[in-house]
mmCIF file of C-alpha atoms in Angstrom:
data_model
loop_
_atom_site.group_PDB
_atom_site.id
_atom_site.type_symbol
_atom_site.label_atom_id
_atom_site.label_comp_id
_atom_site.label_asym_id
_atom_site.label_seq_id
_atom_site.Cartn_x
_atom_site.Cartn_y
_atom_site.Cartn_z
ATOM 1 C CA MET A 1 124.550 108.704 19.487
ATOM 2 C CA LYS A 2 127.650 109.077 17.976
ATOM 3 C CA THR A 3 131.246 109.610 19.850
ATOM 4 C CA VAL A 4 133.271 111.608 18.053
ATOM 5 C CA LEU A 5 136.707 110.248 18.156
ATOM 6 C CA ALA A 6 137.269 106.773 20.249
ATOM 7 C CA SER A 7 141.423 106.332 20.222
ATOM 8 C CA ARG A 8 143.403 103.194 22.060
ATOM 9 C CA THR A 9 146.938 102.916 21.662
ATOM 10 C CA ILE A 10 148.806 99.342 22.372
ATOM 11 C CA ASP A 11 152.430 99.607 23.396
ATOM 12 C CA ILE A 12 154.597 96.979 21.860
ATOM 13 C CA PRO A 13 156.600 94.786 23.826
ATOM 14 C CA ASP A 14 160.879 95.387 22.881
ATOM 15 C CA ASP A 15 161.141 91.484 21.788
ATOM 16 C CA VAL A 16 158.175 91.770 18.906
ATOM 17 C CA GLU A 17 158.721 93.406 15.707
ATOM 18 C CA VAL A 18 155.554 95.282 14.777
ATOM 19 C CA GLU A 19 154.596 96.578 10.677
ATOM 20 C CA VAL A 20 151.004 98.224 10.360
ATOM 21 C CA LYS A 21 150.006 99.062 6.437
ATOM 22 C CA SER A 22 146.755 99.656 5.554
ATOM 23 C CA ARG A 23 144.932 97.771 8.549
ATOM 24 C CA VAL A 24 147.303 94.923 7.842
ATOM 25 C CA VAL A 25 149.410 94.073 11.274
ATOM 26 C CA THR A 26 152.494 91.939 10.929
ATOM 27 C CA VAL A 27 153.839 90.711 13.988
ATOM 28 C CA LYS A 28 157.426 88.732 14.177
ATOM 29 C CA GLY A 29 158.882 87.328 17.229
ATOM 30 C CA LYS A 30 161.343 84.278 18.208
ATOM 31 C CA ARG A 31 158.393 81.770 17.621
ATOM 32 C CA GLY A 32 157.393 82.834 14.071
ATOM 33 C CA THR A 33 155.353 85.621 12.311
ATOM 34 C CA LEU A 34 151.382 85.949 12.360
ATOM 35 C CA VAL A 35 149.266 88.443 10.041
ATOM 36 C CA ARG A 36 146.212 89.131 10.667
ATOM 37 C CA ASP A 37 143.885 91.684 8.563
ATOM 38 C CA PHE A 38 141.862 94.018 9.859
ATOM 39 C CA LYS A 39 140.004 95.684 6.784
ATOM 40 C CA HIS A 40 136.548 94.753 7.567
ATOM 41 C CA MET A 41 136.513 97.259 10.281
ATOM 42 C CA ASN A 42 136.223 101.016 9.518
ATOM 43 C CA MET A 43 139.070 102.537 11.303
ATOM 44 C CA SER A 44 142.159 103.967 11.166
ATOM 45 C CA MET A 45 144.993 102.163 12.957
ATOM 46 C CA TYR A 46 149.275 103.317 12.173
ATOM 47 C CA MET A 47 152.341 102.844 14.153
ATOM 48 C CA PHE A 48 152.646 105.965 16.977
ATOM 49 C CA GLY A 49 156.516 106.514 17.659
ATOM 50 C CA GLU A 50 158.360 103.890 17.815
ATOM 51 C CA LYS A 51 157.182 101.003 20.156
ATOM 52 C CA ARG A 52 153.114 102.141 19.963
ATOM 53 C CA ILE A 53 150.092 101.619 17.747
ATOM 54 C CA LYS A 54 146.937 103.710 17.808
ATOM 55 C CA VAL A 55 143.774 102.913 16.578
ATOM 56 C CA ASP A 56 141.411 105.256 16.237
ATOM 57 C CA LEU A 57 137.474 105.314 15.406
ATOM 58 C CA TRP A 58 135.822 108.480 14.536
ATOM 59 C CA PHE A 59 131.913 109.111 14.727
ATOM 60 C CA ALA A 60 131.378 105.911 15.939
ATOM 61 C CA ASN A 61 127.826 103.834 17.537
ATOM 62 C CA ARG A 62 127.971 101.949 20.551
ATOM 63 C CA LYS A 63 128.652 98.532 18.349
ATOM 64 C CA GLU A 64 131.644 100.171 16.241
ATOM 65 C CA LEU A 65 132.936 101.449 19.340
ATOM 66 C CA ALA A 66 132.872 98.037 21.024
ATOM 67 C CA CYS A 67 134.660 97.118 17.748
ATOM 68 C CA VAL A 68 138.102 99.099 18.696
ATOM 69 C CA ARG A 69 138.867 97.157 22.385
ATOM 70 C CA THR A 70 138.299 93.912 20.563
ATOM 71 C CA ILE A 71 141.145 95.140 17.908
ATOM 72 C CA CYS A 72 143.402 96.100 20.332
ATOM 73 C CA SER A 73 142.779 92.471 22.097
ATOM 74 C CA HIS A 74 143.360 90.740 19.035
ATOM 75 C CA VAL A 75 147.002 92.692 18.609
ATOM 76 C CA GLU A 76 147.592 91.845 21.937
ATOM 77 C CA ASN A 77 147.040 87.920 21.585
ATOM 78 C CA MET A 78 149.391 88.134 18.313
ATOM 79 C CA PHE A 79 152.214 89.952 20.657
ATOM 80 C CA VAL A 80 151.652 86.667 23.070
ATOM 81 C CA GLY A 81 151.704 84.396 20.413
ATOM 82 C CA VAL A 82 154.711 85.144 19.151
ATOM 83 C CA THR A 83 156.344 85.325 21.651
ATOM 84 C CA ARG A 84 155.523 82.581 24.202
ATOM 85 C CA GLY A 85 152.504 80.411 22.160
ATOM 86 C CA PHE A 86 149.227 79.704 23.109
ATOM 87 C CA ILE A 87 148.148 76.400 24.526
ATOM 88 C CA TYR A 88 144.914 74.038 24.865
ATOM 89 C CA LYS A 89 144.607 71.052 27.245
ATOM 90 C CA MET A 90 141.737 68.775 26.617
ATOM 91 C CA ARG A 91 140.530 65.608 28.209
ATOM 92 C CA PHE A 92 138.497 63.215 27.475
ATOM 93 C CA VAL A 93 135.313 62.064 29.739
ATOM 94 C CA TYR A 94 134.025 58.729 29.262
ATOM 95 C CA SER A 95 131.752 56.529 31.552
ATOM 96 C CA HIS A 96 132.257 52.987 29.903
ATOM 97 C CA PHE A 97 133.456 53.078 26.383
ATOM 98 C CA PRO A 98 136.866 54.495 26.461
ATOM 99 C CA ILE A 99 137.366 56.979 23.693
ATOM 100 C CA ASN A 100 140.617 56.243 21.545
ATOM 101 C CA VAL A 101 141.792 59.152 19.819
ATOM 102 C CA THR A 102 144.831 58.846 17.225
ATOM 103 C CA LEU A 103 146.720 61.306 14.626
ATOM 104 C CA THR A 104 147.257 60.744 11.162
ATOM 105 C CA ASP A 105 149.148 62.921 8.803
ATOM 106 C CA LYS A 106 146.888 66.660 9.940
ATOM 107 C CA THR A 107 143.719 64.561 11.165
ATOM 108 C CA VAL A 108 142.673 63.749 14.249
ATOM 109 C CA GLU A 109 140.577 60.621 14.420
ATOM 110 C CA ILE A 110 138.391 59.962 17.265
ATOM 111 C CA ARG A 111 137.367 55.915 17.187
ATOM 112 C CA ASN A 112 134.741 54.354 20.150
ATOM 113 C CA PHE A 113 132.892 57.309 21.199
ATOM 114 C CA LEU A 114 129.867 55.921 23.023
ATOM 115 C CA GLY A 115 130.851 52.408 21.415
ATOM 116 C CA GLU A 116 129.548 54.009 18.001
ATOM 117 C CA LYS A 117 131.613 52.621 15.047
ATOM 118 C CA ARG A 118 131.878 55.771 13.251
ATOM 119 C CA VAL A 119 135.279 57.571 13.156
ATOM 120 C CA ARG A 120 134.980 61.397 13.568
ATOM 121 C CA ARG A 121 137.551 63.187 12.050
ATOM 122 C CA VAL A 122 138.721 66.553 12.094
ATOM 123 C CA LYS A 123 141.032 68.578 10.730
ATOM 124 C CA LEU A 124 144.216 69.862 12.415
ATOM 125 C CA SER A 125 144.203 74.242 11.186
ATOM 126 C CA ASP A 126 148.066 75.397 10.000
ATOM 127 C CA GLY A 127 150.195 76.007 12.784
ATOM 128 C CA VAL A 128 148.308 74.094 15.351
ATOM 129 C CA ASP A 129 150.960 70.981 17.258
ATOM 130 C CA TYR A 130 148.721 67.836 18.636
ATOM 131 C CA VAL A 131 150.651 66.437 21.738
ATOM 132 C CA ARG A 132 149.286 63.567 23.170
ATOM 133 C CA SER A 133 150.275 64.149 27.174
ATOM 134 C CA SER A 134 152.921 61.622 28.734
ATOM 135 C CA GLY A 135 152.297 62.389 32.659
ATOM 136 C CA VAL A 136 148.362 62.697 32.500
ATOM 137 C CA LYS A 137 145.332 59.784 31.015
ATOM 138 C CA ASP A 138 143.418 60.728 28.605
ATOM 139 C CA GLN A 139 144.502 64.407 27.255
ATOM 140 C CA ILE A 140 145.571 65.916 24.265
ATOM 141 C CA GLU A 141 147.593 69.353 24.043
ATOM 142 C CA LEU A 142 146.957 71.628 21.270
ATOM 143 C CA SER A 143 149.491 74.655 20.702
ATOM 144 C CA GLY A 144 150.289 77.648 18.437
ATOM 145 C CA ASN A 145 150.998 81.079 17.995
ATOM 146 C CA ASP A 146 147.560 81.457 16.148
ATOM 147 C CA ILE A 147 144.944 81.876 19.526
ATOM 148 C CA ALA A 148 142.342 81.735 17.124
ATOM 149 C CA ALA A 149 143.443 78.679 14.867
ATOM 150 C CA VAL A 150 144.151 76.683 17.888
ATOM 151 C CA SER A 151 140.755 77.578 19.827
ATOM 152 C CA LEU A 152 139.318 76.825 16.799
ATOM 153 C CA THR A 153 140.582 73.130 16.105
ATOM 154 C CA ALA A 154 139.743 72.825 20.111
ATOM 155 C CA ALA A 155 136.083 73.519 19.478
ATOM 156 C CA LYS A 156 135.669 71.362 16.217
ATOM 157 C CA LEU A 157 137.074 68.547 18.679
ATOM 158 C CA GLN A 158 134.754 69.182 21.208
ATOM 159 C CA GLN A 159 131.980 69.431 19.118
ATOM 160 C CA ALA A 160 132.585 66.436 17.049
ATOM 161 C CA THR A 161 131.800 64.734 20.347
ATOM 162 C CA ASN A 162 128.275 66.146 20.808
ATOM 163 C CA ILE A 163 125.549 63.848 21.952
ATOM 164 C CA ARG A 164 122.354 63.923 20.071
ATOM 165 C CA HIS A 165 119.060 62.557 20.785
ATOM 166 C CA LYS A 166 120.142 61.436 24.147
ATOM 167 C CA ASP A 167 119.844 63.088 28.051
ATOM 168 C CA LEU A 168 122.625 65.365 28.103
ATOM 169 C CA ARG A 169 122.715 65.093 32.323
ATOM 170 C CA LYS A 170 123.328 61.464 31.736
ATOM 171 C CA PHE A 171 125.650 61.169 28.790
ATOM 172 C CA LEU A 172 128.496 63.571 30.132
ATOM 173 C CA ASP A 173 131.158 61.831 27.402
ATOM 174 C CA GLY A 174 132.881 63.748 24.837
ATOM 175 C CA ILE A 175 136.409 65.373 24.777
ATOM 176 C CA TYR A 176 136.505 68.755 26.756
ATOM 177 C CA VAL A 177 139.181 72.075 27.583
ATOM 178 C CA SER A 178 140.386 71.868 31.162
ATOM 179 C CA GLU A 179 143.113 74.474 30.474
ATOM 180 C CA LYS A 180 143.771 76.910 28.193
ATOM 181 C CA GLY A 181 146.375 80.233 28.347
ATOM 182 C CA PRO A 182 149.855 81.057 27.253
ATOM 183 C CA ILE A 183 152.254 78.299 27.080
ATOM 184 C CA PRO A 184 154.158 78.673 30.748
ATOM 185 C CA GLU A 185 157.551 80.232 30.325
ATOM 186 C CA GLU A 186 160.095 77.876 31.484
ATOM 187 C CA GLU A 187 161.975 79.149 34.531
ATOM 188 C CA GLU A 188 165.848 78.645 35.011
#
């Protein structure tokens, strides 16, 4: 059964400028600018007053209705990205052979994983910063404005250390996400 009209509104924070033009959303904040294209979804998206975005979807089935909330969540993540940014903390887990991770240009190199000679290379996405944690041993931090780019880089790092042809219950070595979310605001 089709729903006649499904609509949601998104409140725009005060410290963010938003422009919506033919389902391309541009968000400007203190950390930078994010642009995202939603033309793959057939819905209407427009500014509603000064500080609101309205998303309307006419005559939609269940799967299309789910996309309304998804697109609203994407836009809200853009607001958080340009005001605070996102951070993913990853820890190295190893039982015998210590994992050696270095940054060369915009490529992360993983060496000595399970004692293998092969060097695994993962390219950092645009807008993602790599920092080796100084206070915690065997931890890296990936941060940036775009949650999709930061989480994709974290997923590529984790999948680069996938273990194949061994018992996964015994061989737990790898690089895993230990903490994720918006960058905490500094308290004054």
